CSV table of C-alpha atoms in Angstrom, one decimal:
chain,number,residue,atom,x,y,z
A,85,UNK,CA,-22.2,28.9,11.0
A,86,UNK,CA,-19.2,28.8,8.6
A,87,UNK,CA,-16.3,29.3,10.9
A,88,UNK,CA,-13.4,27.5,12.4
A,89,UNK,CA,-15.0,26.2,15.5
A,90,UNK,CA,-16.4,23.2,13.8
A,91,UNK,CA,-15.1,19.7,13.2
A,92,UNK,CA,-14.2,18.0,10.0
A,93,UNK,CA,-16.6,15.8,8.1
A,94,UNK,CA,-16.6,12.1,9.1
A,95,UNK,CA,-18.4,10.4,6.3
A,96,UNK,CA,-17.2,11.8,3.0
A,97,UNK,CA,-15.3,11.8,5.3
A,98,UNK,CA,-17.3,10.1,5.4
A,99,UNK,CA,-14.8,10.6,5.8
A,100,UNK,CA,-13.1,5.7,9.1
A,101,UNK,CA,-15.3,-2.8,13.9
A,102,UNK,CA,-16.9,-7.2,15.2
A,103,UNK,CA,-17.4,-8.9,12.0
A,104,UNK,CA,-18.0,-11.2,14.9
A,105,UNK,CA,-19.0,-9.6,18.2
A,106,UNK,CA,-17.0,-12.2,20.1
A,107,UNK,CA,-13.9,-10.3,19.1
A,108,UNK,CA,-12.5,-12.9,16.7
A,109,UNK,CA,-10.4,-11.4,14.0
A,110,UNK,CA,-10.3,-12.2,10.3
A,111,UNK,CA,-7.0,-12.4,8.4
A,112,UNK,CA,-4.7,-12.2,11.4
A,113,UNK,CA,-5.1,-15.6,13.0
A,114,UNK,CA,-5.7,-14.2,16.5
A,115,UNK,CA,-8.1,-12.4,18.7
A,116,UNK,CA,-8.7,-8.9,19.7
A,117,UNK,CA,-9.6,-8.3,23.4
A,118,UNK,CA,-9.7,-5.2,25.6
A,119,UNK,CA,-7.1,-6.5,28.1
A,120,UNK,CA,-4.4,-7.1,25.4
A,121,UNK,CA,-2.0,-4.6,26.9
A,122,UNK,CA,-2.8,-5.1,30.6
A,123,UNK,CA,0.6,-6.7,31.2
A,124,UNK,CA,2.8,-5.5,28.3
A,125,UNK,CA,1.8,-1.8,28.6
A,126,UNK,CA,-0.7,-1.3,31.5
A,127,UNK,CA,-0.7,2.5,31.2
A,128,UNK,CA,-1.4,2.6,27.4
A,129,UNK,CA,-5.1,3.4,27.7
A,130,UNK,CA,-4.5,6.0,30.4
A,131,UNK,CA,-1.9,7.7,28.2
A,132,UNK,CA,-4.3,7.8,25.2
A,133,UNK,CA,-7.2,9.1,27.3
A,134,UNK,CA,-5.1,11.8,28.9
A,135,UNK,CA,-3.7,12.9,25.6
A,136,UNK,CA,-7.0,13.0,23.8
A,137,UNK,CA,-8.6,15.0,26.6
A,138,UNK,CA,-5.8,17.5,26.4
A,139,UNK,CA,-6.1,17.8,22.6
A,140,UNK,CA,-9.8,18.2,22.6
A,141,UNK,CA,-9.7,20.8,25.4
A,142,UNK,CA,-7.3,22.8,23.3
A,143,UNK,CA,-9.2,22.4,20.0
A,144,UNK,CA,-12.7,20.9,20.1
A,145,UNK,CA,-12.4,20.1,16.4
A,146,UNK,CA,-9.9,17.3,17.3
A,147,UNK,CA,-12.6,14.9,18.5
A,148,UNK,CA,-14.1,14.5,15.0
A,149,UNK,CA,-10.6,14.4,13.5
A,150,UNK,CA,-9.6,11.5,15.6
A,151,UNK,CA,-12.8,9.6,15.0
A,152,UNK,CA,-12.3,10.1,11.3
A,153,UNK,CA,-8.7,8.7,11.4
A,154,UNK,CA,-9.9,5.4,12.8
A,155,UNK,CA,-12.6,5.2,10.1
A,156,UNK,CA,-10.0,5.7,7.4
A,157,UNK,CA,-7.6,3.2,8.9
A,158,UNK,CA,-10.3,0.5,9.1
A,159,UNK,CA,-11.5,1.1,5.6
A,160,UNK,CA,-8.4,1.7,3.5
A,161,UNK,CA,-5.3,1.3,5.7
A,162,UNK,CA,-4.0,4.7,4.7
A,163,UNK,CA,-1.5,5.2,7.4
A,164,UNK,CA,1.6,4.1,5.6
A,165,UNK,CA,1.1,6.5,2.8
A,166,UNK,CA,-0.1,9.6,4.5
A,167,UNK,CA,0.8,13.3,4.5
A,168,UNK,CA,-0.5,14.5,7.8
A,169,UNK,CA,-1.0,18.2,8.3
A,170,UNK,CA,-2.0,20.3,11.3
A,171,UNK,CA,-5.2,21.5,9.6
A,172,UNK,CA,-8.6,19.9,9.8
A,173,UNK,CA,-9.4,19.6,6.1
A,174,UNK,CA,-9.2,16.4,4.1
A,175,UNK,CA,-8.5,16.1,0.4
A,176,UNK,CA,-7.5,13.4,-2.0
A,177,UNK,CA,-5.8,14.5,-5.2
A,178,UNK,CA,-3.2,13.4,-7.7
A,179,UNK,CA,0.1,14.6,-8.8
A,180,UNK,CA,2.4,13.3,-11.5
A,181,UNK,CA,6.0,12.7,-10.5
A,182,UNK,CA,8.4,10.8,-12.6
A,183,UNK,CA,5.5,9.4,-14.6
A,184,UNK,CA,3.7,8.0,-11.5
A,185,UNK,CA,0.5,9.0,-9.9
A,186,UNK,CA,0.9,10.2,-6.3
A,187,UNK,CA,-2.1,10.2,-4.0
A,188,UNK,CA,-1.8,12.6,-1.1
A,189,UNK,CA,-4.2,12.3,1.8
A,190,UNK,CA,-4.4,15.0,4.4
A,191,UNK,CA,-6.0,14.0,7.7
A,192,UNK,CA,-6.2,16.4,10.6
A,193,UNK,CA,-5.5,15.0,14.1
A,194,UNK,CA,-2.4,13.0,13.1
A,195,UNK,CA,-0.2,15.2,15.2
A,196,UNK,CA,-2.1,14.0,18.3
A,197,UNK,CA,-1.6,10.4,17.3
A,198,UNK,CA,2.1,11.2,16.9
A,199,UNK,CA,2.2,12.7,20.4
A,200,UNK,CA,0.4,9.7,21.9
A,201,UNK,CA,2.7,7.2,20.1
A,202,UNK,CA,5.8,9.1,21.4
A,203,UNK,CA,4.5,9.0,24.9
A,204,UNK,CA,3.7,5.3,24.7
A,205,UNK,CA,7.0,4.4,23.1
A,206,UNK,CA,8.7,6.0,26.2
A,207,UNK,CA,6.6,3.9,28.5
A,208,UNK,CA,6.7,0.6,26.6
A,209,UNK,CA,8.7,0.6,23.4
A,210,UNK,CA,7.6,-1.4,20.3
A,211,UNK,CA,4.5,-2.7,22.0
A,212,UNK,CA,1.4,-0.7,21.1
A,213,UNK,CA,0.3,-0.4,17.5
A,214,UNK,CA,-0.7,2.8,15.8
A,215,UNK,CA,-4.0,1.1,14.8
A,216,UNK,CA,-4.8,0.4,18.4
A,217,UNK,CA,-3.9,3.9,19.4
A,218,UNK,CA,-6.4,5.3,16.9
A,219,UNK,CA,-9.1,2.9,17.9
A,220,UNK,CA,-8.7,4.0,21.5
A,221,UNK,CA,-8.5,7.7,20.5
A,222,UNK,CA,-11.8,7.4,18.6
A,223,UNK,CA,-13.6,5.9,21.6
A,224,UNK,CA,-12.2,8.5,23.9
A,225,UNK,CA,-13.1,11.4,21.6
A,226,UNK,CA,-16.7,10.0,21.4
A,227,UNK,CA,-17.0,9.8,25.2
A,228,UNK,CA,-15.5,13.3,25.7
A,229,UNK,CA,-18.1,14.9,23.5
A,230,UNK,CA,-21.0,13.2,25.3
A,231,UNK,CA,-21.3,9.9,23.4
A,232,UNK,CA,-21.3,6.3,24.4
A,233,UNK,CA,-18.5,4.3,26.0
A,234,UNK,CA,-17.3,0.8,25.0
A,235,UNK,CA,-14.5,-1.6,25.6
A,236,UNK,CA,-12.2,-1.4,22.6
A,237,UNK,CA,-10.9,-4.8,21.5
A,238,UNK,CA,-7.1,-4.5,21.1
A,239,UNK,CA,-4.2,-6.4,19.6
A,240,UNK,CA,-4.1,-5.0,16.1
A,241,UNK,CA,-0.8,-4.7,14.3
A,242,UNK,CA,0.0,-2.0,11.7
A,243,UNK,CA,-0.1,-2.7,8.0
A,244,UNK,CA,3.1,-2.7,6.0
A,245,UNK,CA,1.3,-1.5,2.9
A,246,UNK,CA,-1.6,0.7,2.0
A,247,UNK,CA,-4.4,0.9,-0.5
A,248,UNK,CA,-4.0,4.2,-2.3
A,249,UNK,CA,-6.8,3.4,-4.7
A,250,UNK,CA,-8.9,2.5,-1.7
A,251,UNK,CA,-8.8,6.2,-0.6
A,252,UNK,CA,-10.7,7.0,-3.8
A,253,UNK,CA,-12.8,3.9,-4.2
A,254,UNK,CA,-13.7,2.6,-0.7
A,255,UNK,CA,-14.6,5.7,1.2
A,256,UNK,CA,-18.1,6.9,0.6
A,257,UNK,CA,-18.3,10.4,-0.9
A,258,UNK,CA,-20.7,13.2,-0.2
A,259,UNK,CA,-22.4,12.9,-3.6
A,260,UNK,CA,-22.7,9.1,-3.7
A,261,UNK,CA,-26.1,7.6,-4.1
A,262,UNK,CA,-27.6,5.5,-1.3
A,263,UNK,CA,-27.0,2.2,-3.2
A,264,UNK,CA,-23.3,3.1,-3.7
A,265,UNK,CA,-22.8,4.1,-0.1
A,266,UNK,CA,-24.4,0.9,1.1
A,267,UNK,CA,-22.4,-1.2,-1.3
A,268,UNK,CA,-19.1,0.3,0.0
A,269,UNK,CA,-20.1,-0.6,3.6
A,270,UNK,CA,-21.2,-4.1,2.6
A,271,UNK,CA,-17.8,-4.7,1.0
A,272,UNK,CA,-16.3,-4.1,4.4
A,273,UNK,CA,-18.7,-6.5,6.1
A,274,UNK,CA,-20.9,-3.8,7.5
A,275,UNK,CA,-24.7,-3.7,7.0
A,276,UNK,CA,-27.4,-1.1,6.7
A,277,UNK,CA,-27.7,-0.8,10.4
A,278,UNK,CA,-24.0,-0.1,10.7
A,279,UNK,CA,-24.2,2.5,7.9
A,280,UNK,CA,-27.0,4.5,9.6
A,281,UNK,CA,-25.5,4.2,13.1
A,282,UNK,CA,-22.0,5.2,12.1
A,283,UNK,CA,-23.3,8.0,10.0
A,284,UNK,CA,-24.5,9.4,13.3
A,285,UNK,CA,-20.9,10.4,14.0
A,286,UNK,CA,-21.9,13.4,11.9
A,287,UNK,CA,-23.4,14.8,15.1
A,288,UNK,CA,-20.0,16.3,15.5
A,289,UNK,CA,-17.9,17.5,12.6
A,290,UNK,CA,-17.7,20.0,9.7
A,291,UNK,CA,-17.9,19.8,6.0
A,292,UNK,CA,-16.4,22.2,3.5
A,293,UNK,CA,-18.6,24.1,1.0
A,294,UNK,CA,-17.2,22.0,-1.8
A,295,UNK,CA,-18.7,18.9,-0.2
A,296,UNK,CA,-22.3,20.0,-0.6
A,297,UNK,CA,-22.3,22.9,-3.1
A,298,UNK,CA,-24.0,20.7,-5.7
A,299,UNK,CA,-27.0,20.4,-3.4
A,300,UNK,CA,-27.5,24.1,-3.4
A,301,UNK,CA,-27.1,24.8,-7.1
A,302,UNK,CA,-26.9,21.8,-9.4
A,303,UNK,CA,-27.9,18.5,-7.6
A,304,UNK,CA,-28.9,16.5,-10.7
A,305,UNK,CA,-26.8,18.3,-13.3
A,306,UNK,CA,-29.8,20.4,-14.4
A,307,UNK,CA,-29.0,23.6,-12.7
A,308,UNK,CA,-31.5,23.1,-10.0
A,309,UNK,CA,-31.0,22.6,-6.2
A,310,UNK,CA,-31.8,19.4,-4.3
A,311,UNK,CA,-35.5,19.3,-3.8
A,312,UNK,CA,-35.1,17.2,-0.6
A,313,UNK,CA,-33.3,20.1,1.1
A,314,UNK,CA,-35.2,22.3,3.4
A,315,UNK,CA,-35.3,25.5,1.4
A,316,UNK,CA,-34.9,28.0,4.2
A,317,UNK,CA,-31.9,26.0,5.4
A,318,UNK,CA,-30.5,25.8,1.9
A,319,UNK,CA,-30.9,29.6,1.5
A,320,UNK,CA,-28.9,30.2,4.7
A,321,UNK,CA,-26.2,27.9,3.5
A,322,UNK,CA,-25.9,29.8,0.2
A,323,UNK,CA,-24.9,32.9,2.1
A,324,UNK,CA,-21.6,31.4,2.9
A,325,UNK,CA,-21.3,28.8,0.1
A,326,UNK,CA,-21.7,30.7,-3.2
A,327,UNK,CA,-21.6,29.1,-6.6
A,328,UNK,CA,-17.9,29.9,-6.8
A,329,UNK,CA,-15.4,30.8,-4.1
A,330,UNK,CA,-15.5,30.0,-0.5
A,331,UNK,CA,-14.5,26.4,-1.2
A,332,UNK,CA,-12.9,25.9,2.3
A,333,UNK,CA,-15.6,27.6,4.3
A,334,UNK,CA,-16.7,25.2,7.1
A,335,UNK,CA,-20.2,24.3,8.1
A,336,UNK,CA,-21.5,22.3,11.0
A,337,UNK,CA,-22.8,18.8,10.0
A,338,UNK,CA,-25.2,19.2,12.9
A,339,UNK,CA,-26.0,22.9,13.4
A,340,UNK,CA,-28.2,22.2,16.4
A,341,UNK,CA,-25.6,20.8,18.8
A,342,UNK,CA,-22.3,20.8,16.8
A,343,UNK,CA,-19.9,20.1,19.6
A,344,UNK,CA,-22.0,17.5,21.4
A,345,UNK,CA,-22.3,13.8,20.5
A,346,UNK,CA,-26.1,13.2,20.6
A,347,UNK,CA,-28.9,12.2,18.3
A,348,UNK,CA,-29.8,15.6,16.9
A,349,UNK,CA,-28.1,14.6,13.6
A,350,UNK,CA,-31.0,12.3,13.0
A,351,UNK,CA,-33.6,14.8,14.0
A,352,UNK,CA,-32.1,17.1,11.4
A,353,UNK,CA,-32.6,14.5,8.7
A,354,UNK,CA,-36.3,14.2,9.7
A,355,UNK,CA,-36.5,17.9,9.0
A,356,UNK,CA,-34.7,17.7,5.7
A,357,UNK,CA,-31.8,19.6,7.2
A,358,UNK,CA,-29.0,17.1,6.6
A,359,UNK,CA,-26.0,19.0,5.3
A,360,UNK,CA,-24.5,16.4,2.9
A,361,UNK,CA,-26.4,14.6,0.3
A,362,UNK,CA,-24.9,11.4,1.7
A,363,UNK,CA,-26.6,12.3,5.0
A,364,UNK,CA,-30.1,13.1,3.7
A,365,UNK,CA,-30.4,10.0,1.4
A,366,UNK,CA,-30.5,7.9,4.6
A,367,UNK,CA,-34.0,9.3,5.1
A,368,UNK,CA,-35.2,9.9,1.6
A,369,UNK,CA,-33.9,7.0,-0.6
A,370,UNK,CA,-34.4,3.8,1.4
A,371,UNK,CA,-37.3,2.6,3.5
A,372,UNK,CA,-35.2,0.5,5.9
A,373,UNK,CA,-32.7,3.3,6.6
A,374,UNK,CA,-35.6,5.8,6.9
A,375,UNK,CA,-37.0,3.7,9.8
A,376,UNK,CA,-33.6,3.5,11.4
A,377,UNK,CA,-33.2,7.3,11.2
A,378,UNK,CA,-36.6,7.7,12.9
A,379,UNK,CA,-35.7,5.2,15.6
A,380,UNK,CA,-32.5,6.9,16.4
A,381,UNK,CA,-34.1,10.4,16.3
A,382,UNK,CA,-36.6,9.4,18.8
A,383,UNK,CA,-34.4,7.2,21.0
A,384,UNK,CA,-30.9,8.4,21.7
A,385,UNK,CA,-30.1,5.4,24.0
A,386,UNK,CA,-30.8,3.0,21.2
A,387,UNK,CA,-28.5,5.1,18.9
A,388,UNK,CA,-25.7,5.1,21.4
A,389,UNK,CA,-26.0,1.3,21.9
A,390,UNK,CA,-25.9,0.6,18.2
A,391,UNK,CA,-23.1,3.1,17.6
A,392,UNK,CA,-20.9,1.4,20.1
A,393,UNK,CA,-21.6,-2.0,18.5
A,394,UNK,CA,-21.0,-0.8,15.0
A,395,UNK,CA,-17.7,0.9,16.1
A,396,UNK,CA,-16.5,-2.4,17.5
A,397,UNK,CA,-17.6,-4.1,14.3
A,398,UNK,CA,-15.8,-1.6,12.1
A,399,UNK,CA,-12.7,-2.0,14.2
A,400,UNK,CA,-12.6,-5.7,13.3
A,401,UNK,CA,-12.4,-5.2,9.6
A,402,UNK,CA,-9.6,-7.6,8.7
A,403,UNK,CA,-7.2,-6.6,11.5
A,404,UNK,CA,-3.6,-7.9,11.4
A,405,UNK,CA,-2.7,-9.9,14.5
A,406,UNK,CA,0.0,-12.4,15.6
A,407,UNK,CA,3.1,-12.0,13.4
A,408,UNK,CA,1.4,-10.2,10.6
A,409,UNK,CA,2.1,-6.6,9.9
A,410,UNK,CA,4.3,-4.6,12.2
A,411,UNK,CA,4.4,-2.4,15.3
A,412,UNK,CA,5.6,1.0,13.9
A,413,UNK,CA,7.8,3.3,16.0
A,414,UNK,CA,6.4,6.2,14.0
A,415,UNK,CA,2.8,6.2,12.8
A,416,UNK,CA,3.3,8.1,9.6
A,417,UNK,CA,5.7,8.1,6.7
A,418,UNK,CA,5.6,11.3,4.8
A,419,UNK,CA,5.5,11.5,1.0
A,420,UNK,CA,5.8,7.8,0.4
A,421,UNK,CA,5.0,6.5,-3.1
């Protein structure tokens, strides 16, 4: 179970679309709509789809990586200050340099975004934003792994700045309580339905041992494991996630169908076999989210419909449009402060 054929986590990861389903944006003074590049760059969506298909065929982990990148861009606009690596792990840590704190975020999949951006720049220079590329790549990754399709509203521009503190404060963490996770979603204009539906992206993806170790050994700080965890499942996890060591060992978020986008993630929660604490609390800590988990576990079609709606809604979190922001030639800037 703990091996390299998984994907990265998407909620703690999470790791990250409309505030109005009509496609109206907030903060940009314009509108997002799927046909935005039909005349200025008609091959843009085709280039993204082809590149994502190639990347996922070469490395199935890439689907969750690309989905996660979009999540992060929507929540904290991390792209300007990003150190992208070829790996699939994600970490946020601090270094001191010349008396300042440097936050470094490593997000797998950025090399694919770079390749897509380079191809699109050749086709139609200074036209398609990195933010729109990631929104399309997230949709195509979902479809490629068996999930729902949707028309992606387009027309975003790239942020000139980034919220470094947001990477620590805005993104839900694996150990967050349910109220904390819900609050972080509500601050972005997302509700409890969006929270549960978007958490379903954990039907693909991996988490490192460090993301859930506390559930196995010391959930409440009393030296005892999480009582909501299926104990046979927890015992299996302990074989590859010891109290110390093995920090980077990867585990499927959905051990039933780890490379297929389906509703088995929710079925796992019903059986108390969610990997992360932030997964299982959706079923154990709130009555409304519990009913949503049940609904999606029993009806994949409803899950797919709501996931598509919530992805569109997440993609419309304060997008920059019109003359705000910029269209970057290169999507990342390395080691910015």
